[in-house]
Amino acid sequence: MASENEIAIVGIGCNFPGGEGIDSFWKVLENGRNCTTEIPPERFNIREWYDPGDDKPGKIRTTRAALLDELNAFDNKLFGISNEEAERMDPQQKLLMECTYRALEDAGVTHENISGTKTGVFVGLMNRDYESITSRAFVEINHYDATGAAMSTAAHRISYSFNLIGPSIAIDTACSSFLSALDLGYKAIKQGDCESAICGGVNCIIEPWKFVSLSKANILSSDGISKPFSKHAGGYGRGEGCGVLLLKPLVKVGCLY
C-alpha cells in the first residue's frame, strides 16, 4: 500500500547525446556507447582553439565533447512563442520547454489537466554560453534578450506556458544543479508547497571560453571522456543535454489533476 510520504516519478522527458527520448538514452547505456564527437564548426572553430599542450594561452586541450545530434531546433508555435522571440531564446530554455512537454506526455497529462494546478517548477542550470555570445552583439540586442538569456526565465517559461501556479525556481549549484532542483522539488511536495513538481536540468555547449578555463586548470580530459575510478583518468569530458522529471505523491498516481 502506498505511503503518504512516498514520491513517484510519473513522467520522463529527455534529450541526450545519442538520441532524443528515454528509449534512445536506454540504448546508449545498454550498449555502452561512447557519444563523444569532434566539436563541429557550427559550434565554434575548434582548430583555431586547439593545442595539445597546456602552456599556450587561450588554447583548449581537447577537440571532443558529447553533443546533441541537433541543437536549437524548436517548435516555438507549439508553445505560442513568436519566431522573433524564439530567435532570442537561450537553447537551454528551448530544451527545457520541449523536455517538459515530453515528460507530461509520458505521464499521460494533458495541458488541460495540469493548467491552473499547484505544480512547482525547479530547474538546474549553470552554463551562460548564450548570454556571453549575445551580450557582445550590441547592435542586435532587442527587448526579447532580457528574458531570452535570463537564468530565472528557464523555469518561469515553463510555469507560464502550462499555466502552473506552484513555485518556479532556477537553481545554479554548479555540477549538482539538477540534483539540487530535484531535492527542492521533492521537499516542496512533502511540505505542501505544491501538489506535483517538474524537475529538470540542462546544459548546452556553444562557446569555447569555458573549455579554455578548464584546460588551464588541468581538469579537462584531453580525449573528451570521463574515466571515473580508473588509473587512466585524466580529467572530465564535457557534455550537453536535458532531462525533466514529473514528480507526484505515490498515493495520487493515476489521478488526473
PDB file of C-alpha atoms in Angstrom:
ATOM      1  CA  MET A   1       0.000   0.000   0.000  1.00  0.00           C
ATOM      2  CA  ALA A   2       1.393   3.405  -0.995  1.00  0.00           C
ATOM      3  CA  SER A   3       2.588   5.582   1.871  1.00  0.00           C
ATOM      4  CA  GLU A   4       1.670   9.257   2.008  1.00  0.00           C
ATOM      5  CA  ASN A   5       5.386  10.043   2.290  1.00  0.00           C
ATOM      6  CA  GLU A   6       6.425   8.350  -0.943  1.00  0.00           C
ATOM      7  CA  ILE A   7       7.057  10.383  -4.096  1.00  0.00           C
ATOM      8  CA  ALA A   8       6.891   8.799  -7.560  1.00  0.00           C
ATOM      9  CA  ILE A   9       8.447   9.710 -10.890  1.00  0.00           C
ATOM     10  CA  VAL A  10       5.444   9.596 -13.215  1.00  0.00           C
ATOM     11  CA  GLY A  11       6.914  11.125 -16.379  1.00  0.00           C
ATOM     12  CA  ILE A  12      10.304  11.496 -18.054  1.00  0.00           C
ATOM     13  CA  GLY A  13      11.348  13.677 -20.972  1.00  0.00           C
ATOM     14  CA  CYS A  14      14.931  13.892 -22.163  1.00  0.00           C
ATOM     15  CA  ASN A  15      17.288  14.700 -24.992  1.00  0.00           C
ATOM     16  CA  PHE A  16      20.855  13.459 -24.558  1.00  0.00           C
ATOM     17  CA  PRO A  17      23.796  12.709 -26.856  1.00  0.00           C
ATOM     18  CA  GLY A  18      22.975   9.574 -28.790  1.00  0.00           C
ATOM     19  CA  GLY A  19      19.357  10.406 -29.479  1.00  0.00           C
ATOM     20  CA  GLU A  20      16.204  12.052 -28.251  1.00  0.00           C
ATOM     21  CA  GLY A  21      13.908  10.342 -25.750  1.00  0.00           C
ATOM     22  CA  ILE A  22      14.249   7.839 -22.934  1.00  0.00           C
ATOM     23  CA  ASP A  23      14.389   4.831 -25.284  1.00  0.00           C
ATOM     24  CA  SER A  24      17.423   6.267 -27.076  1.00  0.00           C
ATOM     25  CA  PHE A  25      19.102   7.030 -23.765  1.00  0.00           C
ATOM     26  CA  TRP A  26      18.480   3.487 -22.548  1.00  0.00           C
ATOM     27  CA  LYS A  27      20.057   2.048 -25.706  1.00  0.00           C
ATOM     28  CA  VAL A  28      23.144   4.204 -25.193  1.00  0.00           C
ATOM     29  CA  LEU A  29      23.504   2.839 -21.660  1.00  0.00           C
ATOM     30  CA  GLU A  30      22.684  -0.737 -22.661  1.00  0.00           C
ATOM     31  CA  ASN A  31      25.263  -0.742 -25.459  1.00  0.00           C
ATOM     32  CA  GLY A  32      27.903   1.164 -23.524  1.00  0.00           C
ATOM     33  CA  ARG A  33      28.106   3.640 -26.362  1.00  0.00           C
ATOM     34  CA  ASN A  34      30.655   6.452 -26.326  1.00  0.00           C
ATOM     35  CA  CYS A  35      28.826   9.543 -27.586  1.00  0.00           C
ATOM     36  CA  THR A  36      31.769  11.939 -27.715  1.00  0.00           C
ATOM     37  CA  THR A  37      32.385  13.517 -31.119  1.00  0.00           C
ATOM     38  CA  GLU A  38      34.593  16.116 -32.730  1.00  0.00           C
ATOM     39  CA  ILE A  39      33.246  19.573 -31.931  1.00  0.00           C
ATOM     40  CA  PRO A  40      31.647  20.741 -35.225  1.00  0.00           C
ATOM     41  CA  PRO A  41      32.343  24.152 -36.786  1.00  0.00           C
ATOM     42  CA  GLU A  42      28.751  25.303 -36.271  1.00  0.00           C
ATOM     43  CA  ARG A  43      29.554  25.438 -32.538  1.00  0.00           C
ATOM     44  CA  PHE A  44      32.947  27.108 -32.968  1.00  0.00           C
ATOM     45  CA  ASN A  45      36.120  26.540 -34.991  1.00  0.00           C
ATOM     46  CA  ILE A  46      37.923  24.089 -32.741  1.00  0.00           C
ATOM     47  CA  ARG A  47      41.038  24.099 -34.961  1.00  0.00           C
ATOM     48  CA  GLU A  48      41.627  27.732 -34.069  1.00  0.00           C
ATOM     49  CA  TRP A  49      41.354  26.961 -30.375  1.00  0.00           C
ATOM     50  CA  TYR A  50      43.008  23.554 -30.026  1.00  0.00           C
ATOM     51  CA  ASP A  51      46.544  22.897 -28.853  1.00  0.00           C
ATOM     52  CA  PRO A  52      47.635  19.613 -27.248  1.00  0.00           C
ATOM     53  CA  GLY A  53      49.966  21.392 -24.834  1.00  0.00           C
ATOM     54  CA  ASP A  54      48.882  23.141 -21.663  1.00  0.00           C
ATOM     55  CA  ASP A  55      51.127  26.188 -21.840  1.00  0.00           C
ATOM     56  CA  LYS A  56      49.767  28.261 -24.716  1.00  0.00           C
ATOM     57  CA  PRO A  57      47.343  30.963 -23.559  1.00  0.00           C
ATOM     58  CA  GLY A  58      43.793  30.886 -24.901  1.00  0.00           C
ATOM     59  CA  LYS A  59      44.014  27.292 -26.120  1.00  0.00           C
ATOM     60  CA  ILE A  60      41.943  24.150 -25.487  1.00  0.00           C
ATOM     61  CA  ARG A  61      43.449  20.729 -24.808  1.00  0.00           C
ATOM     62  CA  THR A  62      40.665  18.690 -26.471  1.00  0.00           C
ATOM     63  CA  THR A  63      38.671  18.688 -29.698  1.00  0.00           C
ATOM     64  CA  ARG A  64      35.872  16.457 -28.412  1.00  0.00           C
ATOM     65  CA  ALA A  65      32.679  16.622 -26.364  1.00  0.00           C
ATOM     66  CA  ALA A  66      29.397  14.701 -26.009  1.00  0.00           C
ATOM     67  CA  LEU A  67      26.943  16.752 -28.057  1.00  0.00           C
ATOM     68  CA  LEU A  68      23.312  16.537 -29.108  1.00  0.00           C
ATOM     69  CA  ASP A  69      22.554  15.360 -32.636  1.00  0.00           C
ATOM     70  CA  GLU A  70      20.627  18.569 -33.272  1.00  0.00           C
ATOM     71  CA  LEU A  71      20.794  21.763 -31.250  1.00  0.00           C
ATOM     72  CA  ASN A  72      18.416  24.721 -31.258  1.00  0.00           C
ATOM     73  CA  ALA A  73      15.640  23.052 -33.257  1.00  0.00           C
ATOM     74  CA  PHE A  74      12.489  24.315 -31.571  1.00  0.00           C
ATOM     75  CA  ASP A  75       8.771  24.139 -32.378  1.00  0.00           C
ATOM     76  CA  ASN A  76       8.040  27.571 -30.920  1.00  0.00           C
ATOM     77  CA  LYS A  77       4.481  27.671 -32.280  1.00  0.00           C
ATOM     78  CA  LEU A  78       3.596  24.727 -30.035  1.00  0.00           C
ATOM     79  CA  PHE A  79       4.200  26.996 -27.050  1.00  0.00           C
ATOM     80  CA  GLY A  80       2.688  30.156 -28.512  1.00  0.00           C
ATOM     81  CA  ILE A  81       6.085  31.825 -28.918  1.00  0.00           C
ATOM     82  CA  SER A  82       6.689  34.034 -31.954  1.00  0.00           C
ATOM     83  CA  ASN A  83       9.570  33.470 -34.354  1.00  0.00           C
ATOM     84  CA  GLU A  84      11.104  36.780 -33.312  1.00  0.00           C
ATOM     85  CA  GLU A  85      11.128  35.829 -29.638  1.00  0.00           C
ATOM     86  CA  ALA A  86      12.338  32.275 -30.297  1.00  0.00           C
ATOM     87  CA  GLU A  87      15.365  33.642 -32.124  1.00  0.00           C
ATOM     88  CA  ARG A  88      16.451  35.416 -28.924  1.00  0.00           C
ATOM     89  CA  MET A  89      15.996  32.456 -26.569  1.00  0.00           C
ATOM     90  CA  ASP A  90      18.824  30.517 -24.970  1.00  0.00           C
ATOM     91  CA  PRO A  91      18.813  26.967 -26.451  1.00  0.00           C
ATOM     92  CA  GLN A  92      18.721  25.725 -22.854  1.00  0.00           C
ATOM     93  CA  GLN A  93      15.302  27.319 -22.379  1.00  0.00           C
ATOM     94  CA  LYS A  94      14.083  25.645 -25.550  1.00  0.00           C
ATOM     95  CA  LEU A  95      15.313  22.212 -24.474  1.00  0.00           C
ATOM     96  CA  LEU A  96      13.645  22.539 -21.080  1.00  0.00           C
ATOM     97  CA  MET A  97      10.330  23.503 -22.698  1.00  0.00           C
ATOM     98  CA  GLU A  98      10.422  20.555 -25.092  1.00  0.00           C
ATOM     99  CA  CYS A  99      11.501  18.004 -22.482  1.00  0.00           C
ATOM    100  CA  THR A 100       8.811  19.233 -20.089  1.00  0.00           C
ATOM    101  CA  TYR A 101       6.222  18.692 -22.811  1.00  0.00           C
ATOM    102  CA  ARG A 102       7.541  15.150 -23.326  1.00  0.00           C
ATOM    103  CA  ALA A 103       7.589  14.409 -19.591  1.00  0.00           C
ATOM    104  CA  LEU A 104       3.934  15.405 -19.304  1.00  0.00           C
ATOM    105  CA  GLU A 105       3.114  13.390 -22.417  1.00  0.00           C
ATOM    106  CA  ASP A 106       4.950  10.390 -20.924  1.00  0.00           C
ATOM    107  CA  ALA A 107       2.843  10.742 -17.769  1.00  0.00           C
ATOM    108  CA  GLY A 108      -0.391  10.956 -19.765  1.00  0.00           C
ATOM    109  CA  VAL A 109      -1.017  14.501 -18.516  1.00  0.00           C
ATOM    110  CA  THR A 110      -2.580  16.988 -20.924  1.00  0.00           C
ATOM    111  CA  HIS A 111      -2.243  20.743 -20.896  1.00  0.00           C
ATOM    112  CA  GLU A 112      -5.864  20.973 -19.771  1.00  0.00           C
ATOM    113  CA  ASN A 113      -5.219  18.561 -16.872  1.00  0.00           C
ATOM    114  CA  ILE A 114      -2.275  20.464 -15.448  1.00  0.00           C
ATOM    115  CA  SER A 115      -3.320  24.053 -16.230  1.00  0.00           C
ATOM    116  CA  GLY A 116      -4.047  26.082 -13.103  1.00  0.00           C
ATOM    117  CA  THR A 117      -2.655  23.440 -10.747  1.00  0.00           C
ATOM    118  CA  LYS A 118      -0.267  23.995  -7.877  1.00  0.00           C
ATOM    119  CA  THR A 119       2.593  22.393  -9.778  1.00  0.00           C
ATOM    120  CA  GLY A 120       6.113  23.607  -8.992  1.00  0.00           C
ATOM    121  CA  VAL A 121       8.949  24.030 -11.479  1.00  0.00           C
ATOM    122  CA  PHE A 122      12.535  23.508 -10.343  1.00  0.00           C
ATOM    123  CA  VAL A 123      15.301  23.581 -12.942  1.00  0.00           C
ATOM    124  CA  GLY A 124      19.069  23.380 -12.575  1.00  0.00           C
ATOM    125  CA  LEU A 125      21.471  25.045 -14.996  1.00  0.00           C
ATOM    126  CA  MET A 126      24.842  26.734 -14.771  1.00  0.00           C
ATOM    127  CA  ASN A 127      26.001  27.410 -18.335  1.00  0.00           C
ATOM    128  CA  ARG A 128      25.818  31.002 -19.621  1.00  0.00           C
ATOM    129  CA  ASP A 129      27.296  30.483 -23.095  1.00  0.00           C
ATOM    130  CA  TYR A 130      24.309  32.024 -24.866  1.00  0.00           C
ATOM    131  CA  GLU A 131      24.274  35.104 -22.652  1.00  0.00           C
ATOM    132  CA  SER A 132      28.002  35.568 -23.245  1.00  0.00           C
ATOM    133  CA  ILE A 133      27.563  35.451 -27.028  1.00  0.00           C
ATOM    134  CA  THR A 134      24.528  37.729 -27.244  1.00  0.00           C
ATOM    135  CA  SER A 135      25.950  40.323 -24.854  1.00  0.00           C
ATOM    136  CA  ARG A 136      28.722  41.033 -27.358  1.00  0.00           C
ATOM    137  CA  ALA A 137      26.330  41.625 -30.262  1.00  0.00           C
ATOM    138  CA  PHE A 138      25.233  45.075 -29.096  1.00  0.00           C
ATOM    139  CA  VAL A 139      23.541  46.218 -32.300  1.00  0.00           C
ATOM    140  CA  GLU A 140      21.353  43.087 -32.411  1.00  0.00           C
ATOM    141  CA  ILE A 141      20.038  43.316 -28.840  1.00  0.00           C
ATOM    142  CA  ASN A 142      16.278  43.829 -28.570  1.00  0.00           C
ATOM    143  CA  HIS A 143      13.558  43.600 -25.923  1.00  0.00           C
ATOM    144  CA  TYR A 144      13.499  39.788 -26.075  1.00  0.00           C
ATOM    145  CA  ASP A 145      17.122  39.396 -24.965  1.00  0.00           C
ATOM    146  CA  ALA A 146      16.452  40.189 -21.310  1.00  0.00           C
ATOM    147  CA  THR A 147      14.155  37.173 -20.882  1.00  0.00           C
ATOM    148  CA  GLY A 148      15.858  35.086 -23.577  1.00  0.00           C
ATOM    149  CA  ALA A 149      19.126  34.971 -21.657  1.00  0.00           C
ATOM    150  CA  ALA A 150      17.910  35.123 -18.040  1.00  0.00           C
ATOM    151  CA  MET A 151      18.536  32.047 -15.909  1.00  0.00           C
ATOM    152  CA  SER A 152      15.286  32.596 -13.973  1.00  0.00           C
ATOM    153  CA  THR A 153      13.246  32.566 -17.181  1.00  0.00           C
ATOM    154  CA  ALA A 154      14.308  28.979 -17.797  1.00  0.00           C
ATOM    155  CA  ALA A 155      11.862  27.978 -15.052  1.00  0.00           C
ATOM    156  CA  HIS A 156       9.314  30.752 -15.499  1.00  0.00           C
ATOM    157  CA  ARG A 157       8.651  29.987 -19.177  1.00  0.00           C
ATOM    158  CA  ILE A 158       7.518  26.503 -18.192  1.00  0.00           C
ATOM    159  CA  SER A 159       5.223  27.822 -15.465  1.00  0.00           C
ATOM    160  CA  TYR A 160       3.780  30.445 -17.797  1.00  0.00           C
ATOM    161  CA  SER A 161       3.321  28.177 -20.830  1.00  0.00           C
ATOM    162  CA  PHE A 162       1.495  25.466 -18.878  1.00  0.00           C
ATOM    163  CA  ASN A 163      -0.277  27.910 -16.507  1.00  0.00           C
ATOM    164  CA  LEU A 164       1.260  26.444 -13.345  1.00  0.00           C
ATOM    165  CA  ILE A 165       0.840  28.294 -10.046  1.00  0.00           C
ATOM    166  CA  GLY A 166       3.348  26.474  -7.834  1.00  0.00           C
ATOM    167  CA  PRO A 167       6.879  27.691  -7.009  1.00  0.00           C
ATOM    168  CA  SER A 168       9.061  28.427 -10.052  1.00  0.00           C
ATOM    169  CA  ILE A 169      12.798  28.396  -9.358  1.00  0.00           C
ATOM    170  CA  ALA A 170      16.030  28.197 -11.370  1.00  0.00           C
ATOM    171  CA  ILE A 171      18.996  26.826  -9.424  1.00  0.00           C
ATOM    172  CA  ASP A 172      22.738  27.036 -10.014  1.00  0.00           C
ATOM    173  CA  THR A 173      24.852  24.827  -7.752  1.00  0.00           C
ATOM    174  CA  ALA A 174      27.376  24.019 -10.495  1.00  0.00           C
ATOM    175  CA  CYS A 175      27.561  20.324 -11.413  1.00  0.00           C
ATOM    176  CA  SER A 176      24.933  19.393  -8.823  1.00  0.00           C
ATOM    177  CA  SER A 177      22.325  21.814 -10.192  1.00  0.00           C
ATOM    178  CA  PHE A 178      19.849  19.149 -11.308  1.00  0.00           C
ATOM    179  CA  LEU A 179      20.186  17.161  -8.083  1.00  0.00           C
ATOM    180  CA  SER A 180      19.556  20.365  -6.137  1.00  0.00           C
ATOM    181  CA  ALA A 181      16.477  21.050  -8.257  1.00  0.00           C
ATOM    182  CA  LEU A 182      15.237  17.510  -7.672  1.00  0.00           C
ATOM    183  CA  ASP A 183      15.796  17.819  -3.928  1.00  0.00           C
ATOM    184  CA  LEU A 184      13.879  21.115  -3.775  1.00  0.00           C
ATOM    185  CA  GLY A 185      11.018  19.690  -5.829  1.00  0.00           C
ATOM    186  CA  TYR A 186      10.780  16.628  -3.596  1.00  0.00           C
ATOM    187  CA  LYS A 187      10.772  18.738  -0.439  1.00  0.00           C
ATOM    188  CA  ALA A 188       8.228  21.181  -1.870  1.00  0.00           C
ATOM    189  CA  ILE A 189       5.743  18.341  -2.392  1.00  0.00           C
ATOM    190  CA  LYS A 190       6.392  16.931   1.089  1.00  0.00           C
ATOM    191  CA  GLN A 191       5.906  20.355   2.677  1.00  0.00           C
ATOM    192  CA  GLY A 192       2.706  21.032   0.779  1.00  0.00           C
ATOM    193  CA  ASP A 193       4.134  23.910  -1.255  1.00  0.00           C
ATOM    194  CA  CYS A 194       2.973  22.148  -4.418  1.00  0.00           C
ATOM    195  CA  GLU A 195       0.949  19.097  -5.381  1.00  0.00           C
ATOM    196  CA  SER A 196       3.437  17.946  -8.020  1.00  0.00           C
ATOM    197  CA  ALA A 197       6.808  19.105  -9.313  1.00  0.00           C
ATOM    198  CA  ILE A 198       8.563  19.421 -12.641  1.00  0.00           C
ATOM    199  CA  CYS A 199      12.292  18.987 -12.008  1.00  0.00           C
ATOM    200  CA  GLY A 200      14.828  19.411 -14.786  1.00  0.00           C
ATOM    201  CA  GLY A 201      18.440  20.009 -15.667  1.00  0.00           C
ATOM    202  CA  VAL A 202      20.013  21.337 -18.864  1.00  0.00           C
ATOM    203  CA  ASN A 203      23.388  22.202 -20.355  1.00  0.00           C
ATOM    204  CA  CYS A 204      24.333  23.427 -23.838  1.00  0.00           C
ATOM    205  CA  ILE A 205      27.847  23.963 -25.189  1.00  0.00           C
ATOM    206  CA  ILE A 206      28.069  26.756 -27.739  1.00  0.00           C
ATOM    207  CA  GLU A 207      31.168  28.780 -26.831  1.00  0.00           C
ATOM    208  CA  PRO A 208      34.839  27.877 -26.204  1.00  0.00           C
ATOM    209  CA  TRP A 209      35.742  30.085 -23.242  1.00  0.00           C
ATOM    210  CA  LYS A 210      34.882  27.539 -20.553  1.00  0.00           C
ATOM    211  CA  PHE A 211      36.938  24.895 -22.365  1.00  0.00           C
ATOM    212  CA  VAL A 212      39.911  27.255 -22.146  1.00  0.00           C
ATOM    213  CA  SER A 213      39.447  27.847 -18.435  1.00  0.00           C
ATOM    214  CA  LEU A 214      39.073  24.142 -17.670  1.00  0.00           C
ATOM    215  CA  SER A 215      42.102  23.325 -19.803  1.00  0.00           C
ATOM    216  CA  LYS A 216      44.250  25.804 -17.890  1.00  0.00           C
ATOM    217  CA  ALA A 217      43.035  24.280 -14.636  1.00  0.00           C
ATOM    218  CA  ASN A 218      44.141  20.827 -15.907  1.00  0.00           C
ATOM    219  CA  ILE A 219      40.739  19.324 -15.141  1.00  0.00           C
ATOM    220  CA  LEU A 220      39.587  18.719 -18.736  1.00  0.00           C
ATOM    221  CA  SER A 221      40.115  15.314 -20.344  1.00  0.00           C
ATOM    222  CA  SER A 222      42.230  15.505 -23.498  1.00  0.00           C
ATOM    223  CA  ASP A 223      40.109  12.843 -25.245  1.00  0.00           C
ATOM    224  CA  GLY A 224      36.793  14.260 -24.019  1.00  0.00           C
ATOM    225  CA  ILE A 225      35.980  11.152 -21.950  1.00  0.00           C
ATOM    226  CA  SER A 226      35.499  10.900 -18.197  1.00  0.00           C
ATOM    227  CA  LYS A 227      37.081   7.796 -16.642  1.00  0.00           C
ATOM    228  CA  PRO A 228      35.966   7.803 -13.001  1.00  0.00           C
ATOM    229  CA  PHE A 229      37.716   5.432 -10.587  1.00  0.00           C
ATOM    230  CA  SER A 230      40.252   4.465 -13.264  1.00  0.00           C
ATOM    231  CA  LYS A 231      44.034   4.817 -13.165  1.00  0.00           C
ATOM    232  CA  HIS A 232      43.707   6.201 -16.701  1.00  0.00           C
ATOM    233  CA  ALA A 233      41.546   9.127 -15.571  1.00  0.00           C
ATOM    234  CA  GLY A 234      42.881  12.452 -16.785  1.00  0.00           C
ATOM    235  CA  GLY A 235      40.118  14.981 -16.272  1.00  0.00           C
ATOM    236  CA  TYR A 236      36.457  15.027 -17.172  1.00  0.00           C
ATOM    237  CA  GLY A 237      34.744  15.190 -20.550  1.00  0.00           C
ATOM    238  CA  ARG A 238      32.166  17.877 -21.219  1.00  0.00           C
ATOM    239  CA  GLY A 239      28.691  17.050 -22.447  1.00  0.00           C
ATOM    240  CA  GLU A 240      25.290  18.595 -23.024  1.00  0.00           C
ATOM    241  CA  GLY A 241      21.660  17.580 -22.868  1.00  0.00           C
ATOM    242  CA  CYS A 242      18.441  17.976 -20.953  1.00  0.00           C
ATOM    243  CA  GLY A 243      16.318  15.818 -18.690  1.00  0.00           C
ATOM    244  CA  VAL A 244      12.985  16.563 -17.000  1.00  0.00           C
ATOM    245  CA  LEU A 245      11.064  14.522 -14.417  1.00  0.00           C
ATOM    246  CA  LEU A 246       7.479  14.913 -13.260  1.00  0.00           C
ATOM    247  CA  LEU A 247       7.107  14.054  -9.570  1.00  0.00           C
ATOM    248  CA  LYS A 248       3.889  13.301  -7.760  1.00  0.00           C
ATOM    249  CA  PRO A 249       2.845  11.742  -4.415  1.00  0.00           C
ATOM    250  CA  LEU A 250       2.611   7.985  -4.941  1.00  0.00           C
ATOM    251  CA  VAL A 251      -0.866   7.857  -3.428  1.00  0.00           C
ATOM    252  CA  LYS A 252      -2.103  10.175  -6.210  1.00  0.00           C
ATOM    253  CA  VAL A 253      -0.531   8.314  -9.127  1.00  0.00           C
ATOM    254  CA  GLY A 254      -3.231   7.529 -11.675  1.00  0.00           C
ATOM    255  CA  CYS A 255      -5.361  10.507 -10.628  1.00  0.00           C
ATOM    256  CA  LEU A 256      -5.878  13.406 -13.003  1.00  0.00           C
ATOM    257  CA  TYR A 257      -5.067  16.842 -11.621  1.00  0.00           C
TER     258      TYR A 257
END
